Amino acid sequence: MASALIYLFVVLAIAAVIYLLASLVFGRGEQLAPLPPGSTPTRLPPADVEGSDVRALRFQQVLRGYKASEVDWALERLAGELDELHGRIAVLERQLDAAGEQLREARAGRPGEPED
């Protein structure tokens, strides 16, 4: 019985040493430097969020952290969606301005005619 406990203790000690060495050599997989306590890198402008704002988002790493590849994928997708939506809005605003200008020109060209 005592030899089994000693064997278990030795195996656990070896596993702990291997884990510590691997942690020192490979780190936790972080790409960002640690932040000072009490600060956060997560910032967005109060209005008109652009794709570049979302791409610049960073989340503070904690002990149990997050799976960076999934969050980065989600952020990239959100950034692309925002860029696409801002592009669509710009096209629609230009079309609206052009239609309004055509309407003003049509009304100015026929001052005596009744409107529909």
Tab-separated table of C-alpha atoms in Angstrom:
chain	number	residue	atom	x	y	z
A	1	MET	CA	0.000	0.000	0.000
A	2	ALA	CA	2.795	2.399	0.876
A	3	SER	CA	4.607	1.707	-2.378
A	4	ALA	CA	1.420	2.540	-4.342
A	5	LEU	CA	1.123	5.897	-2.543
A	6	ILE	CA	4.788	6.661	-3.160
A	7	TYR	CA	4.356	5.689	-6.824
A	8	LEU	CA	1.270	7.975	-7.109
A	9	PHE	CA	3.131	10.836	-5.426
A	10	VAL	CA	6.122	10.469	-7.787
A	11	VAL	CA	3.847	10.380	-10.867
A	12	LEU	CA	2.002	13.495	-9.696
A	13	ALA	CA	5.285	15.294	-8.972
A	14	ILE	CA	6.645	14.434	-12.424
A	15	ALA	CA	3.395	15.580	-14.070
A	16	ALA	CA	3.543	18.879	-12.148
A	17	VAL	CA	7.145	19.486	-13.219
A	18	ILE	CA	6.315	18.724	-16.863
A	19	TYR	CA	3.305	21.058	-16.706
A	20	LEU	CA	5.356	23.888	-15.198
A	21	LEU	CA	8.125	23.464	-17.764
A	22	ALA	CA	5.628	23.440	-20.626
A	23	SER	CA	3.946	26.567	-19.223
A	24	LEU	CA	7.262	28.375	-19.013
A	25	VAL	CA	8.383	27.343	-22.490
A	26	PHE	CA	5.127	27.787	-24.403
A	27	GLY	CA	3.284	30.342	-22.252
A	28	ARG	CA	-0.481	30.593	-22.210
A	29	GLY	CA	-0.771	31.307	-25.931
A	30	GLU	CA	-1.384	35.023	-25.484
A	31	GLN	CA	-0.569	37.334	-28.359
A	32	LEU	CA	-0.988	40.532	-26.356
A	33	ALA	CA	1.114	41.773	-23.478
A	34	PRO	CA	-0.606	41.629	-20.076
A	35	LEU	CA	-2.527	44.750	-19.083
A	36	PRO	CA	-2.031	46.687	-15.876
A	37	PRO	CA	-4.570	45.785	-13.164
A	38	GLY	CA	-7.846	47.673	-13.401
A	39	SER	CA	-7.524	48.618	-17.071
A	40	THR	CA	-9.412	47.269	-20.050
A	41	PRO	CA	-8.545	47.314	-23.746
A	42	THR	CA	-12.182	47.001	-24.823
A	43	ARG	CA	-13.151	50.355	-26.304
A	44	LEU	CA	-15.616	51.424	-28.988
A	45	PRO	CA	-16.576	54.917	-30.085
A	46	PRO	CA	-19.945	56.146	-28.771
A	47	ALA	CA	-21.386	56.433	-32.297
A	48	ASP	CA	-20.589	55.487	-35.898
A	49	VAL	CA	-18.769	52.246	-35.163
A	50	GLU	CA	-16.657	51.298	-38.162
A	51	GLY	CA	-15.192	47.953	-39.114
A	52	SER	CA	-11.743	49.147	-38.106
A	53	ASP	CA	-13.085	49.940	-34.607
A	54	VAL	CA	-14.332	46.378	-34.214
A	55	ARG	CA	-11.095	44.948	-35.626
A	56	ALA	CA	-9.159	46.945	-33.014
A	57	LEU	CA	-11.186	45.490	-30.104
A	58	ARG	CA	-9.201	43.504	-27.587
A	59	PHE	CA	-10.461	41.599	-24.583
A	60	GLN	CA	-8.620	41.229	-21.325
A	61	GLN	CA	-7.290	37.745	-20.676
A	62	VAL	CA	-8.339	36.103	-17.437
A	63	LEU	CA	-7.411	32.818	-15.830
A	64	ARG	CA	-9.991	30.808	-17.763
A	65	GLY	CA	-9.802	33.217	-20.728
A	66	TYR	CA	-11.623	32.768	-24.016
A	67	LYS	CA	-10.890	30.859	-27.183
A	68	ALA	CA	-9.176	33.598	-29.158
A	69	SER	CA	-9.738	32.028	-32.583
A	70	GLU	CA	-13.523	31.998	-32.097
A	71	VAL	CA	-13.719	35.550	-30.794
A	72	ASP	CA	-11.386	36.816	-33.526
A	73	TRP	CA	-13.533	35.077	-36.143
A	74	ALA	CA	-16.686	36.682	-34.703
A	75	LEU	CA	-15.077	40.110	-34.608
A	76	GLU	CA	-13.856	39.816	-38.200
A	77	ARG	CA	-17.308	38.773	-39.334
A	78	LEU	CA	-18.914	41.660	-37.455
A	79	ALA	CA	-16.404	44.113	-38.925
A	80	GLY	CA	-17.146	42.910	-42.464
A	81	GLU	CA	-20.868	43.176	-41.842
A	82	LEU	CA	-20.530	46.726	-40.545
A	83	ASP	CA	-18.428	47.736	-43.559
A	84	GLU	CA	-20.996	46.237	-45.915
A	85	LEU	CA	-23.892	47.974	-44.179
A	86	HIS	CA	-22.123	51.344	-44.180
A	87	GLY	CA	-21.464	50.878	-47.913
A	88	ARG	CA	-25.116	50.100	-48.609
A	89	ILE	CA	-26.235	53.115	-46.599
A	90	ALA	CA	-23.868	55.393	-48.532
A	91	VAL	CA	-25.191	54.085	-51.890
A	92	LEU	CA	-28.807	54.552	-50.803
A	93	GLU	CA	-28.127	58.070	-49.520
A	94	ARG	CA	-26.516	59.012	-52.858
A	95	GLN	CA	-29.509	57.574	-54.740
A	96	LEU	CA	-31.892	59.475	-52.478
A	97	ASP	CA	-29.986	62.728	-53.014
A	98	ALA	CA	-29.998	62.201	-56.799
A	99	ALA	CA	-33.734	61.468	-56.815
A	100	GLY	CA	-34.416	64.553	-54.703
A	101	GLU	CA	-32.356	66.694	-57.078
A	102	GLN	CA	-34.245	65.309	-60.089
A	103	LEU	CA	-37.549	66.065	-58.366
A	104	ARG	CA	-36.490	69.655	-57.630
A	105	GLU	CA	-35.361	70.106	-61.237
A	106	ALA	CA	-38.647	68.682	-62.541
A	107	ARG	CA	-40.677	71.004	-60.299
A	108	ALA	CA	-38.557	74.023	-61.262
A	109	GLY	CA	-38.937	73.269	-64.991
A	110	ARG	CA	-42.770	73.234	-64.921
A	111	PRO	CA	-43.925	75.976	-62.557
A	112	GLY	CA	-47.451	76.328	-63.974
A	113	GLU	CA	-48.406	72.682	-64.069
A	114	PRO	CA	-50.381	71.084	-61.195
A	115	GLU	CA	-48.609	68.484	-59.103
A	116	ASP	CA	-49.837	64.877	-58.880
